[in-house]
Coordinates of C-alpha atoms and ligand atoms in Angstrom, one line a residue:
X150 CA 95.8 79.7 80.1
X151 CA 97.0 83.7 78.5
X152 CA 100.3 84.0 76.8
X153 CA 100.9 87.1 77.4
X154 CA 104.2 88.2 78.9
X155 CA 104.1 89.6 81.9
X156 CA 107.6 91.7 84.0
X157 CA 108.8 89.3 86.8
X158 CA 107.9 91.0 90.3
X159 CA 111.0 93.1 91.3
X160 CA 111.4 94.4 94.8
X161 CA 113.4 97.3 92.9
X162 CA 112.1 100.5 92.0
X163 CA 115.0 101.1 88.8
X164 CA 113.4 97.6 87.5
X165 CA 109.9 98.6 88.6
X166 CA 110.3 102.3 86.3
X167 CA 111.8 100.0 83.6
X168 CA 108.7 97.7 83.8
X169 CA 106.5 101.3 83.8
X170 CA 107.6 101.9 80.7
X171 CA 108.5 99.0 78.6
X172 CA 105.0 96.8 80.1
X173 CA 103.3 99.9 81.3
X174 CA 102.9 98.1 84.1
X175 CA 105.3 96.9 87.0
X176 CA 105.7 94.5 90.3
X177 CA 106.9 95.5 93.4
X178 CA 107.0 92.5 95.6
X179 CA 106.9 93.6 99.7
X180 CA 105.9 97.6 99.1
X181 CA 104.1 97.4 102.2
X182 CA 104.5 94.5 104.6
X183 CA 104.1 93.5 108.2
X184 CA 102.6 95.7 111.4
X185 CA 101.9 98.7 108.6
X186 CA 99.8 95.5 105.9
X187 CA 98.0 94.2 108.6
X188 CA 96.7 98.0 109.6
X189 CA 95.5 98.8 106.8
X190 CA 93.6 96.0 106.1
X191 CA 92.2 95.0 109.6
X192 CA 91.0 99.0 109.0
X193 CA 89.4 98.5 105.6
X194 CA 87.9 95.3 106.6
X195 CA 86.3 96.7 109.3
X196 CA 85.4 100.2 107.9
X197 CA 83.6 97.8 104.9
X198 CA 82.5 95.6 107.7
X199 CA 80.2 98.5 108.8
X200 CA 79.3 100.6 106.0
X201 CA 77.7 97.1 105.6
X202 CA 75.3 96.8 108.4
X203 CA 74.4 100.3 108.2
X204 CA 73.0 100.1 104.9
X205 CA 75.8 102.2 102.8
X206 CA 77.6 100.2 101.2
X207 CA 79.2 100.7 97.8
X208 CA 78.0 97.0 96.2
X209 CA 77.9 95.7 93.1
X210 CA 77.9 91.9 90.5
X211 CA 80.6 93.5 89.3
X212 CA 82.8 97.3 89.7
X213 CA 82.2 98.8 86.1
X214 CA 79.6 98.5 83.1
X215 CA 76.8 97.0 85.5
X216 CA 74.7 98.3 88.2
X217 CA 76.2 99.5 91.5
X218 CA 74.1 100.7 94.2
X219 CA 74.9 102.4 97.6
X220 CA 73.1 100.4 100.8
X221 CA 73.0 96.4 102.8
X222 CA 73.4 93.1 100.9
X223 CA 71.1 90.6 100.9
X224 CA 70.6 88.3 103.6
X225 CA 73.6 85.0 102.5
X226 CA 73.7 87.2 99.3
X227 CA 76.6 89.4 99.5
X228 CA 77.5 90.8 95.9
X229 CA 80.4 89.5 94.5
X230 CA 82.2 93.5 94.6
X231 CA 82.3 95.8 97.2
X232 CA 83.9 99.5 96.8
X233 CA 85.0 101.4 99.4
X234 CA 85.5 105.2 98.1
X235 CA 87.8 108.2 100.1
X236 CA 90.3 106.3 101.9
X237 CA 91.3 109.8 103.4
X238 CA 88.3 110.4 105.3
X239 CA 88.5 107.2 106.3
X240 CA 91.5 106.5 109.1
X241 CA 94.8 107.9 109.3
X242 CA 96.8 104.8 108.2
X243 CA 95.4 105.3 104.6
X244 CA 97.1 108.9 104.8
X245 CA 100.5 107.5 106.4
X246 CA 100.8 104.9 103.9
X247 CA 100.1 107.8 100.7
X248 CA 103.9 108.7 102.2
X249 CA 106.0 105.8 101.5
X250 CA 108.8 107.6 99.7
X251 CA 108.5 105.2 96.5
X252 CA 105.5 106.7 95.4
X253 CA 107.3 110.2 95.0
X254 CA 110.0 108.8 93.0
X255 CA 107.5 106.0 91.0
X256 CA 105.6 109.7 90.2
X257 CA 108.4 111.8 89.2
X258 CA 109.4 108.9 86.7
X259 CA 105.8 108.2 85.4
X260 CA 105.3 112.0 84.8
X261 CA 108.5 113.0 83.8
X262 CA 109.3 115.9 87.0
X263 CA 105.4 117.4 86.7
X264 CA 104.1 118.6 90.0
X265 CA 101.3 115.4 90.9
X266 CA 99.0 114.7 94.1
X267 CA 96.1 112.4 94.5
X268 CA 92.8 111.9 92.3
X269 CA 91.7 108.5 94.4
X270 CA 91.7 105.9 97.7
X271 CA 89.6 103.1 97.2
X272 CA 89.4 99.7 98.9
X273 CA 88.2 96.8 96.8
X274 CA 86.7 93.8 98.1
X275 CA 86.4 91.6 95.6
X276 CA 84.1 88.1 96.5
X277 CA 83.0 84.6 95.0
X278 CA 80.7 85.6 92.2
X279 CA 82.2 89.0 91.2
X280 CA 82.0 89.0 86.9
X281 CA 85.0 90.6 85.3
X282 CA 85.3 94.3 84.9
X283 CA 85.1 95.9 80.9
X284 CA 88.2 95.8 79.7
X285 CA 89.3 99.3 79.6
X286 CA 91.8 102.1 80.3
X287 CA 91.6 104.7 82.9
X288 CA 91.4 107.3 81.3
X289 CA 89.1 106.1 78.1
X290 CA 87.3 108.9 78.5
X291 CA 90.0 111.6 77.6
X292 CA 92.3 111.4 74.1
X293 CA 95.8 109.9 74.3
X294 CA 98.0 111.9 75.8
X295 CA 101.4 111.5 75.5
X296 CA 102.0 111.4 79.2
X297 CA 99.4 108.8 81.4
X298 CA 97.3 110.7 83.3
X299 CA 97.2 108.3 86.3
X300 CA 99.3 106.1 87.8
X301 CA 97.0 103.4 89.6
X302 CA 98.5 101.7 92.2
X303 CA 96.8 98.2 93.7
X304 CA 97.8 97.8 97.1
X305 CA 96.9 93.8 97.2
X306 CA 95.8 93.5 101.0
X307 CA 95.5 89.6 100.9
X308 CA 97.5 87.4 97.8
X309 CA 96.3 87.8 94.3
X310 CA 95.3 84.4 92.2
X311 CA 93.7 84.4 89.3
X312 CA 90.8 81.8 91.1
X313 CA 90.3 86.1 92.8
X314 CA 89.2 87.5 89.9
X315 CA 93.1 89.9 90.3
X316 CA 93.8 92.2 88.1
X317 CA 94.4 91.5 84.2
X318 CA 95.7 93.4 81.8
X319 CA 97.8 93.4 78.3
X320 CA 101.2 94.4 78.3
X321 CA 102.6 96.6 76.8
X322 CA 99.3 97.8 75.7
X323 CA 100.3 101.8 76.8
X324 CA 102.0 102.2 73.5
X325 CA 98.7 101.7 71.6
X326 CA 95.0 102.9 71.4
X327 CA 92.6 102.4 73.8
X328 CA 90.4 98.7 74.5
X329 CA 87.4 98.7 71.7
X330 CA 83.9 99.4 74.3
X331 CA 80.4 98.9 73.6
X332 CA 77.5 100.4 75.0
X333 CA 74.1 98.8 75.3
X334 CA 71.3 99.4 78.6
X335 CA 71.2 96.1 79.0
X336 CA 74.9 94.8 79.7
X337 CA 76.4 98.6 79.7
X338 CA 80.2 99.2 79.0
X339 CA 80.9 95.9 76.9
X340 CA 83.8 95.2 74.5
X341 CA 81.9 93.8 71.4
X342 CA 85.2 91.8 70.5
X343 CA 86.9 89.4 73.0
X344 CA 90.6 91.0 74.3
X345 CA 92.8 88.6 75.4
X346 CA 94.5 89.6 79.1
X347 CA 96.4 88.2 81.9
X348 CA 96.3 88.4 85.9
X349 CA 98.7 89.3 87.6
X350 CA 99.2 87.5 90.1
X351 CA 101.0 88.7 93.5
X352 CA 101.4 88.0 97.3
X353 CA 99.6 90.6 99.9
X354 CA 101.6 93.6 100.3
X355 CA 102.5 93.8 96.5
X356 CA 101.7 96.5 94.9
X357 CA 100.9 96.6 91.0
X358 CA 101.4 99.6 89.5
X359 CA 99.8 100.5 85.8
X360 CA 99.6 103.4 84.4
X361 CA 96.6 104.7 82.7
X362 CA 96.8 104.1 79.4
X363 CA 97.2 100.4 80.1
X364 CA 94.0 97.6 79.3
X365 CA 92.7 96.4 82.4
X366 CA 90.3 94.9 84.6
X367 CA 89.5 93.5 87.3
X368 CA 89.2 89.1 86.5
X369 CA 85.5 86.8 87.5
X370 CA 85.7 85.3 91.4
X371 CA 85.7 81.8 91.9
X372 CA 86.7 81.2 95.0
X373 CA 86.1 81.0 98.5
X374 CA 88.6 83.6 99.4
X375 CA 88.1 86.8 99.3
X376 CA 90.7 89.6 97.6
X377 CA 90.6 92.6 99.7
X378 CA 92.6 95.4 98.2
X379 CA 93.4 99.2 98.2
X380 CA 93.6 101.3 95.0
X381 CA 96.1 104.3 95.0
X382 CA 95.2 106.5 91.8
X383 CA 98.2 109.0 91.6
X384 CA 97.8 112.5 88.2
X385 CA 99.2 115.0 87.4
X386 CA 97.8 118.4 88.9
X387 CA 96.2 119.3 85.7
X388 CA 94.2 116.5 85.3
X389 CA 90.5 116.9 87.0
X390 CA 90.9 114.1 89.9
X391 CA 89.2 111.1 89.5
X392 CA 87.0 112.6 93.6
X393 CA 87.6 115.6 93.9
X394 CA 89.4 115.5 97.2
X395 CA 88.9 119.8 98.2
X396 CA 85.1 119.6 98.2
X397 CA 85.4 115.9 99.5
X398 CA 87.7 116.4 102.0
X399 CA 86.3 115.7 106.0
X400 CA 86.9 119.1 108.2
X401 CA 88.1 117.6 111.2
X402 CA 90.4 114.9 108.5
X403 CA 91.4 118.3 107.1
X404 CA 92.3 120.3 109.9
X405 CA 94.1 117.2 111.8
X406 CA 96.3 117.2 108.2
X407 CA 99.7 118.7 108.1
X408 CA 100.9 120.8 105.4
X409 CA 102.4 118.3 103.5
X410 CA 100.2 115.6 103.6
X411 CA 97.6 118.9 102.5
X412 CA 99.4 118.8 99.3
X413 CA 100.1 115.3 98.7
X414 CA 95.8 115.4 98.0
X415 CA 96.0 118.7 95.9
X416 CA 96.3 121.4 98.3
X417 CA 99.1 123.0 96.7
X418 CA 100.1 126.1 94.1
X419 CA 99.6 125.4 90.5
X420 CA 99.4 127.1 87.2
X421 CA 95.8 125.2 87.3
X422 CA 93.0 123.9 89.9
X423 CA 93.4 126.8 91.6
X424 CA 92.1 127.0 95.1
X425 CA 90.2 129.5 97.2
X426 CA 88.8 130.1 100.7
X427 CA 84.8 128.9 100.7
X428 CA 84.4 130.0 104.6
X429 CA 85.7 133.1 106.9
X430 CA 87.5 130.2 108.8
X431 CA 90.0 129.7 105.6
X432 CA 88.9 126.0 105.5
X433 CA 90.1 124.1 102.2
X434 CA 93.0 127.1 101.1
X435 CA 96.4 126.0 99.3
X436 CA 99.8 126.8 100.6
X437 CA 99.7 129.3 98.1
X438 CA 97.4 130.9 101.2
X439 CA 94.7 133.8 99.1
X440 CA 91.9 135.1 102.0
X441 CA 87.9 134.4 102.4
X442 CA 86.8 137.3 99.7
X443 CA 83.2 136.8 99.5
X444 CA 80.5 138.7 97.8
X445 CA 81.7 142.7 99.0
X446 CA 79.0 145.8 98.4
X447 CA 78.4 149.4 99.8
X448 CA 77.1 149.2 102.7
X449 CA 76.0 144.9 102.7
X450 CA 77.8 143.4 106.4
X451 CA 80.1 140.9 103.9
X452 CA 83.6 140.9 105.1
X453 CA 86.4 139.5 103.5
X454 CA 89.3 137.7 105.8
X455 CA 92.8 137.9 105.7
X456 CA 95.2 135.1 106.3
X457 CA 98.4 135.4 107.7
X458 CA 101.5 134.9 105.1
X459 CA 99.0 135.4 102.4
X460 CA 100.1 135.3 98.4
X461 CA 103.7 134.3 100.2
X462 CA 107.0 133.6 98.3
X463 CA 106.1 129.4 98.9
X464 CA 103.3 129.9 97.3
X465 CA 104.6 131.8 94.4
X466 CA 108.4 129.4 94.1
X467 CA 105.9 126.3 94.3
X468 CA 103.9 127.5 91.1
X469 CA 106.6 128.7 89.5
X470 CA 108.2 125.1 89.8
X471 CA 104.8 123.8 88.3
X472 CA 105.7 125.5 85.9
X473 CA 108.9 124.2 85.1
X474 CA 110.1 127.7 85.8
X475 CA 114.0 127.5 87.0
X476 CA 114.2 130.6 90.2
X477 CA 117.3 132.5 89.0
Ligands
AKG198 O1 90.2 96.0 90.7 C1 90.5 95.9 89.3 O2 91.5 94.7 89.6 C2 90.8 96.6 88.8 C3 89.9 97.5 89.3 C4 90.8 98.9 88.3 O3 90.0 98.7 87.0 C5 91.0 100.4 88.9 O4 91.2 100.9 90.3 O5 90.7 101.3 87.8
FE2_199 FE1 91.0 101.2 86.7

């Protein structure tokens, strides 16, 4: 048993935000409940099972540092870990979940008012035999920042028990540096010195929030109970998204989303990460409404396409706000 002390679970976002500041994490119980929880879990399980059946499942013995491949699980030898990537493309329930009002509250707090949007949304399944991940921070590949780059929101779709490979953390580690890592071709990334971590046990429906400077890993699973979970990663707008959502988003999904939903996914006027029209149909545009402008030459047939509301005031206002400028 680790002696590391976790914050008590809470249903109060004010307490959750204090815990996030003090511990680098908080456990928000009952974040999703009842029918919504059931629908998210059912959609994830169906998608995951069919990705296995059709031979396109993302599989591994562990999710980080180890070998990961796309394919069919071997009959009778289900690997310990399965990821279901790009959930924003895989069901309306996931988009609806992104609109949970407390996401806005936690993000505004953690990012200190800077503009934010989605960075990734991935289903995580941990089965018996899953090995622990290398202890890492989610921004390990960038220098430490004063304000975290990302907020990881781990939704427990089943209870999280230590023996099921529940997420393990180092409370208060967000205040220091990053966990030491080494790499070998045989082991992948690993921690050269053992690091004490503590499992976050939580009932289904909880979200474990941990910011991107908090040391963590998934645990080892020795249980026959499968851990189903969904990680939603939010980011400050100037950070390169973990998933390139503007390119990944499927055309049919894009067309079914409202302006507000597109903005949650990062389609909005910002000082960085601008999105121009990449087709005459104006697909993947931002709320700034840029025209489609191909290479134009005298005598060539190529033509730009103007859009209604191009460069409108709203886009400019949003951009000014994101730069911290007040209208006056
Ligand atoms: O699956 C887990 O418990 C941890 C996953 C993780 O490290 C991550 O989502 O960044
Ligand atoms: Fe992580």
